[in-house]
């Protein structure tokens, strides 16, 4: 498609539950990036992929966060055992060659 | 580590006023710089970018930015704002692995 799609738009989870977010990049784009925005503050980089390979995971909290980009499937970001501090908007972006990034609408995760 | 600072968190202007939003970055080498805008309820959109060449960059919707290497700055300007420019504006620098490193954003309100 011509736009980055993210689902769901909103997600509510109780503390300790699992959360899974999805991102379909623009067709033909090789790079996918995930960012976290807590309380309308700065965007924090989490992880990036080049095709299905992890490109940079330096921003990922290793213990509970994981992500995948498999061929012919949307990319996913999964949080095991969510905590209150994981409440944020999670943005996905895709890029053709790592230059301009095109953003999806975001998934708002609320952990109660 | 690279960082970006945006000095003004909130700016309120009247229609037809001139706009300048400050952005400073920390890295002294080759930089790629971006301004993104988020209109209420919409995706992040790229306003303009600087990779190389002419330091005065023209973007969409009448915006421009000037890259001043000696001042580590990339300020966003518009000669005459409109009510529809009400939005949040983010400055970002591209990191070594293509990830974006973001400023905290400036919320711009235009009074009709």
JSON list of C-alpha atoms in Angstrom, two decimals:
[
{"chain": "A", "resi": 1, "resn": "UNK", "atom": "CA", "xyz": [0.00, 0.00, 0.00]},
{"chain": "A", "resi": 2, "resn": "UNK", "atom": "CA", "xyz": [0.88, 3.68, -0.18]},
{"chain": "A", "resi": 3, "resn": "UNK", "atom": "CA", "xyz": [0.55, 4.32, 3.54]},
{"chain": "A", "resi": 4, "resn": "UNK", "atom": "CA", "xyz": [1.96, 2.70, 6.63]},
{"chain": "A", "resi": 5, "resn": "UNK", "atom": "CA", "xyz": [-0.88, 0.89, 8.40]},
{"chain": "A", "resi": 6, "resn": "UNK", "atom": "CA", "xyz": [-0.91, 0.18, 12.11]},
{"chain": "A", "resi": 7, "resn": "UNK", "atom": "CA", "xyz": [-3.37, -1.92, 14.08]},
{"chain": "A", "resi": 8, "resn": "UNK", "atom": "CA", "xyz": [-5.03, -1.71, 16.43]},
{"chain": "A", "resi": 9, "resn": "UNK", "atom": "CA", "xyz": [-5.62, 2.01, 16.89]},
{"chain": "A", "resi": 10, "resn": "UNK", "atom": "CA", "xyz": [-6.13, 1.62, 20.64]},
{"chain": "A", "resi": 11, "resn": "UNK", "atom": "CA", "xyz": [-5.22, -1.24, 22.95]},
{"chain": "A", "resi": 12, "resn": "UNK", "atom": "CA", "xyz": [-6.02, -1.56, 26.65]},
{"chain": "A", "resi": 13, "resn": "UNK", "atom": "CA", "xyz": [-4.27, -4.15, 28.77]},
{"chain": "A", "resi": 14, "resn": "UNK", "atom": "CA", "xyz": [-4.16, -4.93, 32.45]},
{"chain": "A", "resi": 15, "resn": "UNK", "atom": "CA", "xyz": [-0.73, -4.96, 34.07]},
{"chain": "A", "resi": 16, "resn": "UNK", "atom": "CA", "xyz": [0.96, -8.27, 33.39]},
{"chain": "A", "resi": 17, "resn": "UNK", "atom": "CA", "xyz": [-0.98, -8.99, 30.20]},
{"chain": "A", "resi": 18, "resn": "UNK", "atom": "CA", "xyz": [0.57, -9.34, 26.77]},
{"chain": "A", "resi": 19, "resn": "UNK", "atom": "CA", "xyz": [0.21, -6.67, 24.09]},
{"chain": "A", "resi": 20, "resn": "UNK", "atom": "CA", "xyz": [0.84, -7.17, 20.38]},
{"chain": "A", "resi": 21, "resn": "UNK", "atom": "CA", "xyz": [0.95, -4.35, 17.86]},
{"chain": "A", "resi": 22, "resn": "UNK", "atom": "CA", "xyz": [1.10, -4.64, 14.08]},
{"chain": "A", "resi": 23, "resn": "UNK", "atom": "CA", "xyz": [2.58, -2.58, 11.29]},
{"chain": "A", "resi": 24, "resn": "UNK", "atom": "CA", "xyz": [2.28, -2.98, 7.53]},
{"chain": "A", "resi": 25, "resn": "UNK", "atom": "CA", "xyz": [5.00, -0.91, 5.82]},
{"chain": "A", "resi": 26, "resn": "UNK", "atom": "CA", "xyz": [4.66, 0.74, 2.44]},
{"chain": "A", "resi": 27, "resn": "UNK", "atom": "CA", "xyz": [5.15, -1.81, -0.36]},
{"chain": "A", "resi": 28, "resn": "UNK", "atom": "CA", "xyz": [8.70, -1.80, -1.61]},
{"chain": "A", "resi": 29, "resn": "UNK", "atom": "CA", "xyz": [10.17, -0.21, 1.52]},
{"chain": "A", "resi": 30, "resn": "UNK", "atom": "CA", "xyz": [13.06, -2.21, 2.97]},
{"chain": "A", "resi": 31, "resn": "UNK", "atom": "CA", "xyz": [13.30, -0.58, 6.40]},
{"chain": "A", "resi": 32, "resn": "UNK", "atom": "CA", "xyz": [10.85, -0.58, 9.29]},
{"chain": "A", "resi": 33, "resn": "UNK", "atom": "CA", "xyz": [11.33, 1.44, 12.47]},
{"chain": "A", "resi": 34, "resn": "UNK", "atom": "CA", "xyz": [9.44, 1.37, 15.78]},
{"chain": "A", "resi": 35, "resn": "UNK", "atom": "CA", "xyz": [9.28, 4.40, 18.11]},
{"chain": "A", "resi": 36, "resn": "UNK", "atom": "CA", "xyz": [7.64, 4.90, 21.47]},
{"chain": "A", "resi": 37, "resn": "UNK", "atom": "CA", "xyz": [6.12, 8.23, 22.55]},
{"chain": "A", "resi": 38, "resn": "UNK", "atom": "CA", "xyz": [5.28, 8.43, 26.24]},
{"chain": "A", "resi": 39, "resn": "UNK", "atom": "CA", "xyz": [2.88, 11.16, 27.43]},
{"chain": "A", "resi": 40, "resn": "UNK", "atom": "CA", "xyz": [3.34, 13.29, 24.27]},
{"chain": "A", "resi": 41, "resn": "UNK", "atom": "CA", "xyz": [7.05, 13.61, 25.05]},
{"chain": "A", "resi": 42, "resn": "UNK", "atom": "CA", "xyz": [9.97, 12.80, 22.87]},
{"chain": "A", "resi": 43, "resn": "UNK", "atom": "CA", "xyz": [9.94, 9.87, 20.52]},
{"chain": "A", "resi": 44, "resn": "UNK", "atom": "CA", "xyz": [12.22, 7.06, 21.64]},
{"chain": "A", "resi": 45, "resn": "UNK", "atom": "CA", "xyz": [13.68, 4.72, 19.03]},
{"chain": "A", "resi": 46, "resn": "UNK", "atom": "CA", "xyz": [13.10, 1.04, 19.84]},
{"chain": "A", "resi": 47, "resn": "UNK", "atom": "CA", "xyz": [14.16, -1.19, 16.95]},
{"chain": "A", "resi": 48, "resn": "UNK", "atom": "CA", "xyz": [14.59, -1.26, 13.18]},
{"chain": "A", "resi": 49, "resn": "UNK", "atom": "CA", "xyz": [14.51, -3.94, 10.51]},
{"chain": "A", "resi": 50, "resn": "UNK", "atom": "CA", "xyz": [16.02, -4.25, 7.08]},
{"chain": "A", "resi": 51, "resn": "UNK", "atom": "CA", "xyz": [13.58, -6.60, 5.39]},
{"chain": "A", "resi": 52, "resn": "UNK", "atom": "CA", "xyz": [13.15, -9.43, 7.88]},
{"chain": "A", "resi": 53, "resn": "UNK", "atom": "CA", "xyz": [16.47, -8.89, 9.63]},
{"chain": "A", "resi": 54, "resn": "UNK", "atom": "CA", "xyz": [16.97, -6.88, 12.79]},
{"chain": "A", "resi": 55, "resn": "UNK", "atom": "CA", "xyz": [19.01, -3.83, 11.78]},
{"chain": "A", "resi": 56, "resn": "UNK", "atom": "CA", "xyz": [19.37, -1.99, 15.08]},
{"chain": "A", "resi": 57, "resn": "UNK", "atom": "CA", "xyz": [17.85, -3.04, 18.40]},
{"chain": "A", "resi": 58, "resn": "UNK", "atom": "CA", "xyz": [19.78, -0.72, 20.69]},
{"chain": "A", "resi": 59, "resn": "UNK", "atom": "CA", "xyz": [16.60, 0.97, 21.94]},
{"chain": "A", "resi": 60, "resn": "UNK", "atom": "CA", "xyz": [14.71, -2.18, 22.88]},
{"chain": "A", "resi": 61, "resn": "UNK", "atom": "CA", "xyz": [14.13, -3.04, 26.53]},
{"chain": "A", "resi": 62, "resn": "UNK", "atom": "CA", "xyz": [15.39, -6.60, 26.23]},
{"chain": "A", "resi": 63, "resn": "UNK", "atom": "CA", "xyz": [13.42, -8.28, 28.99]},
{"chain": "A", "resi": 64, "resn": "UNK", "atom": "CA", "xyz": [9.82, -7.87, 27.86]},
{"chain": "A", "resi": 65, "resn": "UNK", "atom": "CA", "xyz": [9.86, -6.42, 24.35]},
{"chain": "A", "resi": 66, "resn": "UNK", "atom": "CA", "xyz": [10.30, -8.37, 21.15]},
{"chain": "A", "resi": 67, "resn": "UNK", "atom": "CA", "xyz": [9.66, -7.63, 17.48]},
{"chain": "A", "resi": 68, "resn": "UNK", "atom": "CA", "xyz": [9.56, -9.43, 14.15]},
{"chain": "A", "resi": 69, "resn": "UNK", "atom": "CA", "xyz": [9.21, -8.68, 10.48]},
{"chain": "A", "resi": 70, "resn": "UNK", "atom": "CA", "xyz": [8.46, -11.89, 8.60]},
{"chain": "A", "resi": 71, "resn": "UNK", "atom": "CA", "xyz": [8.04, -12.15, 4.82]},
{"chain": "A", "resi": 72, "resn": "UNK", "atom": "CA", "xyz": [4.47, -11.60, 3.59]},
{"chain": "A", "resi": 73, "resn": "UNK", "atom": "CA", "xyz": [3.21, -10.67, 7.06]},
{"chain": "A", "resi": 74, "resn": "UNK", "atom": "CA", "xyz": [2.81, -7.39, 8.94]},
{"chain": "A", "resi": 75, "resn": "UNK", "atom": "CA", "xyz": [5.66, -6.57, 11.29]},
{"chain": "A", "resi": 76, "resn": "UNK", "atom": "CA", "xyz": [4.83, -6.96, 14.97]},
{"chain": "A", "resi": 77, "resn": "UNK", "atom": "CA", "xyz": [5.94, -5.53, 18.30]},
{"chain": "A", "resi": 78, "resn": "UNK", "atom": "CA", "xyz": [5.09, -7.61, 21.34]},
{"chain": "A", "resi": 79, "resn": "UNK", "atom": "CA", "xyz": [5.27, -6.67, 24.99]},
{"chain": "A", "resi": 80, "resn": "UNK", "atom": "CA", "xyz": [5.11, -9.54, 27.45]},
{"chain": "A", "resi": 81, "resn": "UNK", "atom": "CA", "xyz": [3.84, -8.78, 30.95]},
{"chain": "A", "resi": 82, "resn": "UNK", "atom": "CA", "xyz": [3.01, -5.12, 30.35]},
{"chain": "A", "resi": 83, "resn": "UNK", "atom": "CA", "xyz": [3.75, -2.52, 33.02]},
{"chain": "A", "resi": 84, "resn": "UNK", "atom": "CA", "xyz": [2.09, 0.84, 33.68]},
{"chain": "A", "resi": 85, "resn": "UNK", "atom": "CA", "xyz": [5.14, 2.64, 32.25]},
{"chain": "A", "resi": 86, "resn": "UNK", "atom": "CA", "xyz": [4.59, 0.94, 28.87]},
{"chain": "A", "resi": 87, "resn": "UNK", "atom": "CA", "xyz": [1.53, 3.16, 28.34]},
{"chain": "A", "resi": 88, "resn": "UNK", "atom": "CA", "xyz": [2.45, 5.18, 25.27]},
{"chain": "A", "resi": 89, "resn": "UNK", "atom": "CA", "xyz": [1.75, 5.68, 21.59]},
{"chain": "A", "resi": 90, "resn": "UNK", "atom": "CA", "xyz": [3.82, 3.30, 19.48]},
{"chain": "A", "resi": 91, "resn": "UNK", "atom": "CA", "xyz": [4.65, 4.53, 15.98]},
{"chain": "A", "resi": 92, "resn": "UNK", "atom": "CA", "xyz": [5.89, 2.49, 13.10]},
{"chain": "A", "resi": 93, "resn": "UNK", "atom": "CA", "xyz": [7.70, 4.05, 10.13]},
{"chain": "A", "resi": 94, "resn": "UNK", "atom": "CA", "xyz": [8.97, 2.62, 6.88]},
{"chain": "A", "resi": 95, "resn": "UNK", "atom": "CA", "xyz": [11.68, 3.82, 4.54]},
{"chain": "A", "resi": 96, "resn": "UNK", "atom": "CA", "xyz": [12.87, 2.83, 1.09]},
{"chain": "A", "resi": 97, "resn": "UNK", "atom": "CA", "xyz": [16.63, 3.24, 1.64]},
{"chain": "A", "resi": 98, "resn": "UNK", "atom": "CA", "xyz": [16.87, 4.48, 5.21]},
{"chain": "A", "resi": 99, "resn": "UNK", "atom": "CA", "xyz": [16.44, 8.12, 4.22]},
{"chain": "A", "resi": 100, "resn": "UNK", "atom": "CA", "xyz": [12.92, 9.59, 4.55]},
{"chain": "A", "resi": 101, "resn": "UNK", "atom": "CA", "xyz": [10.68, 7.78, 6.98]},
{"chain": "A", "resi": 102, "resn": "UNK", "atom": "CA", "xyz": [6.93, 7.56, 6.49]},
{"chain": "A", "resi": 103, "resn": "UNK", "atom": "CA", "xyz": [4.89, 7.15, 9.63]},
{"chain": "A", "resi": 104, "resn": "UNK", "atom": "CA", "xyz": [1.78, 5.23, 10.50]},
{"chain": "A", "resi": 105, "resn": "UNK", "atom": "CA", "xyz": [-1.01, 6.65, 12.67]},
{"chain": "A", "resi": 106, "resn": "UNK", "atom": "CA", "xyz": [0.29, 4.96, 15.80]},
{"chain": "A", "resi": 107, "resn": "UNK", "atom": "CA", "xyz": [-1.19, 2.52, 18.32]},
{"chain": "A", "resi": 108, "resn": "UNK", "atom": "CA", "xyz": [-2.16, 3.97, 21.69]},
{"chain": "A", "resi": 109, "resn": "UNK", "atom": "CA", "xyz": [-1.44, 1.39, 24.40]},
{"chain": "A", "resi": 110, "resn": "UNK", "atom": "CA", "xyz": [-2.99, 1.96, 27.80]},
{"chain": "A", "resi": 111, "resn": "UNK", "atom": "CA", "xyz": [-1.91, -0.31, 30.64]},
{"chain": "A", "resi": 112, "resn": "UNK", "atom": "CA", "xyz": [-4.25, -0.26, 33.63]},
{"chain": "B", "resi": 1, "resn": "UNK", "atom": "CA", "xyz": [25.49, 10.42, 21.60]},
{"chain": "B", "resi": 2, "resn": "UNK", "atom": "CA", "xyz": [23.59, 12.68, 19.26]},
{"chain": "B", "resi": 3, "resn": "UNK", "atom": "CA", "xyz": [20.82, 14.82, 20.68]},
{"chain": "B", "resi": 4, "resn": "UNK", "atom": "CA", "xyz": [18.36, 17.42, 19.46]},
{"chain": "B", "resi": 5, "resn": "UNK", "atom": "CA", "xyz": [16.93, 20.31, 21.42]},
{"chain": "B", "resi": 6, "resn": "UNK", "atom": "CA", "xyz": [13.94, 22.44, 20.59]},
{"chain": "B", "resi": 7, "resn": "UNK", "atom": "CA", "xyz": [13.90, 25.53, 22.73]},
{"chain": "B", "resi": 8, "resn": "UNK", "atom": "CA", "xyz": [10.25, 26.50, 22.58]},
{"chain": "B", "resi": 9, "resn": "UNK", "atom": "CA", "xyz": [7.74, 24.00, 23.88]},
{"chain": "B", "resi": 10, "resn": "UNK", "atom": "CA", "xyz": [4.71, 26.20, 23.24]},
{"chain": "B", "resi": 11, "resn": "UNK", "atom": "CA", "xyz": [4.37, 29.07, 20.79]},
{"chain": "B", "resi": 12, "resn": "UNK", "atom": "CA", "xyz": [1.23, 31.15, 20.30]},
{"chain": "B", "resi": 13, "resn": "UNK", "atom": "CA", "xyz": [0.98, 33.48, 17.32]},
{"chain": "B", "resi": 14, "resn": "UNK", "atom": "CA", "xyz": [-1.67, 35.45, 15.52]},
{"chain": "B", "resi": 15, "resn": "UNK", "atom": "CA", "xyz": [-2.50, 34.76, 11.87]},
{"chain": "B", "resi": 16, "resn": "UNK", "atom": "CA", "xyz": [-0.12, 36.43, 9.42]},
{"chain": "B", "resi": 17, "resn": "UNK", "atom": "CA", "xyz": [2.69, 36.60, 11.99]},
{"chain": "B", "resi": 18, "resn": "UNK", "atom": "CA", "xyz": [6.11, 35.26, 11.04]},
{"chain": "B", "resi": 19, "resn": "UNK", "atom": "CA", "xyz": [7.30, 32.03, 12.58]},
{"chain": "B", "resi": 20, "resn": "UNK", "atom": "CA", "xyz": [10.70, 30.75, 13.60]},
{"chain": "B", "resi": 21, "resn": "UNK", "atom": "CA", "xyz": [11.09, 27.54, 15.61]},
{"chain": "B", "resi": 22, "resn": "UNK", "atom": "CA", "xyz": [14.52, 26.75, 16.96]},
{"chain": "B", "resi": 23, "resn": "UNK", "atom": "CA", "xyz": [16.31, 23.42, 16.63]},
{"chain": "B", "resi": 24, "resn": "UNK", "atom": "CA", "xyz": [19.87, 22.62, 17.67]},
{"chain": "B", "resi": 25, "resn": "UNK", "atom": "CA", "xyz": [21.67, 19.31, 17.32]},
{"chain": "B", "resi": 26, "resn": "UNK", "atom": "CA", "xyz": [24.76, 18.02, 19.03]},
{"chain": "B", "resi": 27, "resn": "UNK", "atom": "CA", "xyz": [26.68, 16.09, 16.39]},
{"chain": "B", "resi": 28, "resn": "UNK", "atom": "CA", "xyz": [29.57, 17.80, 14.61]},
{"chain": "B", "resi": 29, "resn": "UNK", "atom": "CA", "xyz": [29.98, 15.54, 11.57]},
{"chain": "B", "resi": 30, "resn": "UNK", "atom": "CA", "xyz": [27.80, 15.04, 8.50]},
{"chain": "B", "resi": 31, "resn": "UNK", "atom": "CA", "xyz": [24.17, 15.38, 9.50]},
{"chain": "B", "resi": 32, "resn": "UNK", "atom": "CA", "xyz": [20.83, 14.66, 7.93]},
{"chain": "B", "resi": 33, "resn": "UNK", "atom": "CA", "xyz": [18.10, 16.81, 9.47]},
{"chain": "B", "resi": 34, "resn": "UNK", "atom": "CA", "xyz": [14.32, 16.72, 9.33]},
{"chain": "B", "resi": 35, "resn": "UNK", "atom": "CA", "xyz": [11.28, 18.66, 10.39]},
{"chain": "B", "resi": 36, "resn": "UNK", "atom": "CA", "xyz": [8.06, 16.71, 10.86]},
{"chain": "B", "resi": 37, "resn": "UNK", "atom": "CA", "xyz": [4.60, 18.08, 11.64]},
{"chain": "B", "resi": 38, "resn": "UNK", "atom": "CA", "xyz": [1.70, 16.43, 13.39]},
{"chain": "B", "resi": 39, "resn": "UNK", "atom": "CA", "xyz": [-1.65, 18.12, 12.81]},
{"chain": "B", "resi": 40, "resn": "UNK", "atom": "CA", "xyz": [-4.36, 17.35, 15.39]},
{"chain": "B", "resi": 41, "resn": "UNK", "atom": "CA", "xyz": [-5.59, 13.80, 14.89]},
{"chain": "B", "resi": 42, "resn": "UNK", "atom": "CA", "xyz": [-3.28, 13.11, 11.94]},
{"chain": "B", "resi": 43, "resn": "UNK", "atom": "CA", "xyz": [-0.09, 11.19, 11.12]},
{"chain": "B", "resi": 44, "resn": "UNK", "atom": "CA", "xyz": [3.36, 12.63, 11.39]},
{"chain": "B", "resi": 45, "resn": "UNK", "atom": "CA", "xyz": [4.21, 14.21, 8.02]},
{"chain": "B", "resi": 46, "resn": "UNK", "atom": "CA", "xyz": [7.58, 15.24, 6.67]},
{"chain": "B", "resi": 47, "resn": "UNK", "atom": "CA", "xyz": [7.76, 19.02, 6.18]},
{"chain": "B", "resi": 48, "resn": "UNK", "atom": "CA", "xyz": [11.31, 19.18, 4.84]},
{"chain": "B", "resi": 49, "resn": "UNK", "atom": "CA", "xyz": [14.73, 17.59, 5.06]},
{"chain": "B", "resi": 50, "resn": "UNK", "atom": "CA", "xyz": [18.37, 18.52, 4.67]},
{"chain": "B", "resi": 51, "resn": "UNK", "atom": "CA", "xyz": [20.93, 16.02, 3.40]},
{"chain": "B", "resi": 52, "resn": "UNK", "atom": "CA", "xyz": [23.49, 18.16, 1.58]},
{"chain": "B", "resi": 53, "resn": "UNK", "atom": "CA", "xyz": [23.81, 21.10, -0.81]},
{"chain": "B", "resi": 54, "resn": "UNK", "atom": "CA", "xyz": [21.94, 24.38, -0.45]},
{"chain": "B", "resi": 55, "resn": "UNK", "atom": "CA", "xyz": [21.60, 25.04, 3.29]},
{"chain": "B", "resi": 56, "resn": "UNK", "atom": "CA", "xyz": [18.28, 26.83, 2.73]},
{"chain": "B", "resi": 57, "resn": "UNK", "atom": "CA", "xyz": [15.72, 24.09, 2.30]},
{"chain": "B", "resi": 58, "resn": "UNK", "atom": "CA", "xyz": [12.17, 24.64, 1.05]},
{"chain": "B", "resi": 59, "resn": "UNK", "atom": "CA", "xyz": [9.43, 22.34, 2.23]},
{"chain": "B", "resi": 60, "resn": "UNK", "atom": "CA", "xyz": [5.72, 21.88, 1.86]},
{"chain": "B", "resi": 61, "resn": "UNK", "atom": "CA", "xyz": [3.05, 24.44, 2.81]},
{"chain": "B", "resi": 62, "resn": "UNK", "atom": "CA", "xyz": [5.41, 27.42, 2.55]},
{"chain": "B", "resi": 63, "resn": "UNK", "atom": "CA", "xyz": [7.86, 26.25, 5.23]},
{"chain": "B", "resi": 64, "resn": "UNK", "atom": "CA", "xyz": [11.61, 26.55, 4.94]},
{"chain": "B", "resi": 65, "resn": "UNK", "atom": "CA", "xyz": [14.59, 25.80, 7.17]},
{"chain": "B", "resi": 66, "resn": "UNK", "atom": "CA", "xyz": [18.17, 26.95, 7.22]},
{"chain": "B", "resi": 67, "resn": "UNK", "atom": "CA", "xyz": [21.05, 24.65, 8.10]},
{"chain": "B", "resi": 68, "resn": "UNK", "atom": "CA", "xyz": [23.79, 26.65, 9.83]},
{"chain": "B", "resi": 69, "resn": "UNK", "atom": "CA", "xyz": [26.68, 24.29, 10.50]},
{"chain": "B", "resi": 70, "resn": "UNK", "atom": "CA", "xyz": [28.66, 26.73, 12.66]},
{"chain": "B", "resi": 71, "resn": "UNK", "atom": "CA", "xyz": [25.70, 27.11, 15.01]},
{"chain": "B", "resi": 72, "resn": "UNK", "atom": "CA", "xyz": [24.58, 23.44, 14.91]},
{"chain": "B", "resi": 73, "resn": "UNK", "atom": "CA", "xyz": [21.13, 24.78, 14.05]},
{"chain": "B", "resi": 74, "resn": "UNK", "atom": "CA", "xyz": [18.28, 23.93, 11.69]},
{"chain": "B", "resi": 75, "resn": "UNK", "atom": "CA", "xyz": [15.55, 26.48, 12.44]},
{"chain": "B", "resi": 76, "resn": "UNK", "atom": "CA", "xyz": [12.15, 26.25, 10.81]},
{"chain": "B", "resi": 77, "resn": "UNK", "atom": "CA", "xyz": [10.58, 29.39, 9.35]},
{"chain": "B", "resi": 78, "resn": "UNK", "atom": "CA", "xyz": [7.41, 30.59, 7.69]},
{"chain": "B", "resi": 79, "resn": "UNK", "atom": "CA", "xyz": [6.89, 34.22, 6.74]},
{"chain": "B", "resi": 80, "resn": "UNK", "atom": "CA", "xyz": [3.14, 34.33, 7.39]},
{"chain": "B", "resi": 81, "resn": "UNK", "atom": "CA", "xyz": [1.31, 31.66, 9.39]},
{"chain": "B", "resi": 82, "resn": "UNK", "atom": "CA", "xyz": [-2.28, 30.57, 8.98]},
{"chain": "B", "resi": 83, "resn": "UNK", "atom": "CA", "xyz": [-4.75, 29.12, 11.46]},
{"chain": "B", "resi": 84, "resn": "UNK", "atom": "CA", "xyz": [-4.31, 25.75, 9.72]},
{"chain": "B", "resi": 85, "resn": "UNK", "atom": "CA", "xyz": [-0.63, 25.67, 10.80]},
{"chain": "B", "resi": 86, "resn": "UNK", "atom": "CA", "xyz": [-1.76, 24.87, 14.35]},
{"chain": "B", "resi": 87, "resn": "UNK", "atom": "CA", "xyz": [0.08, 21.62, 15.03]},
{"chain": "B", "resi": 88, "resn": "UNK", "atom": "CA", "xyz": [3.04, 20.08, 16.82]},
{"chain": "B", "resi": 89, "resn": "UNK", "atom": "CA", "xyz": [6.42, 20.40, 15.10]},
{"chain": "B", "resi": 90, "resn": "UNK", "atom": "CA", "xyz": [9.31, 18.00, 15.63]},
{"chain": "B", "resi": 91, "resn": "UNK", "atom": "CA", "xyz": [12.94, 18.38, 14.64]},
{"chain": "B", "resi": 92, "resn": "UNK", "atom": "CA", "xyz": [15.01, 15.22, 14.19]},
{"chain": "B", "resi": 93, "resn": "UNK", "atom": "CA", "xyz": [18.50, 14.16, 13.17]},
{"chain": "B", "resi": 94, "resn": "UNK", "atom": "CA", "xyz": [19.29, 10.85, 11.50]},
{"chain": "B", "resi": 95, "resn": "UNK", "atom": "CA", "xyz": [21.48, 8.57, 13.59]},
{"chain": "B", "resi": 96, "resn": "UNK", "atom": "CA", "xyz": [24.26, 6.32, 12.39]},
{"chain": "B", "resi": 97, "resn": "UNK", "atom": "CA", "xyz": [21.83, 3.41, 11.79]},
{"chain": "B", "resi": 98, "resn": "UNK", "atom": "CA", "xyz": [19.15, 5.56, 10.11]},
{"chain": "B", "resi": 99, "resn": "UNK", "atom": "CA", "xyz": [17.08, 5.86, 13.28]},
{"chain": "B", "resi": 100, "resn": "UNK", "atom": "CA", "xyz": [15.66, 9.31, 14.00]},
{"chain": "B", "resi": 101, "resn": "UNK", "atom": "CA", "xyz": [16.75, 11.13, 17.14]},
{"chain": "B", "resi": 102, "resn": "UNK", "atom": "CA", "xyz": [14.05, 13.58, 18.11]},
{"chain": "B", "resi": 103, "resn": "UNK", "atom": "CA", "xyz": [13.61, 16.91, 19.80]},
{"chain": "B", "resi": 104, "resn": "UNK", "atom": "CA", "xyz": [10.83, 17.28, 22.37]},
{"chain": "B", "resi": 105, "resn": "UNK", "atom": "CA", "xyz": [8.53, 19.06, 19.92]},
{"chain": "B", "resi": 106, "resn": "UNK", "atom": "CA", "xyz": [6.97, 22.53, 19.79]},
{"chain": "B", "resi": 107, "resn": "UNK", "atom": "CA", "xyz": [3.25, 22.98, 20.09]},
{"chain": "B", "resi": 108, "resn": "UNK", "atom": "CA", "xyz": [2.20, 25.85, 17.83]},
{"chain": "B", "resi": 109, "resn": "UNK", "atom": "CA", "xyz": [-1.17, 27.54, 18.28]},
{"chain": "B", "resi": 110, "resn": "UNK", "atom": "CA", "xyz": [-2.33, 30.11, 15.76]},
{"chain": "B", "resi": 111, "resn": "UNK", "atom": "CA", "xyz": [-5.06, 32.47, 16.92]},
{"chain": "B", "resi": 112, "resn": "UNK", "atom": "CA", "xyz": [-7.52, 33.38, 14.15]}
]
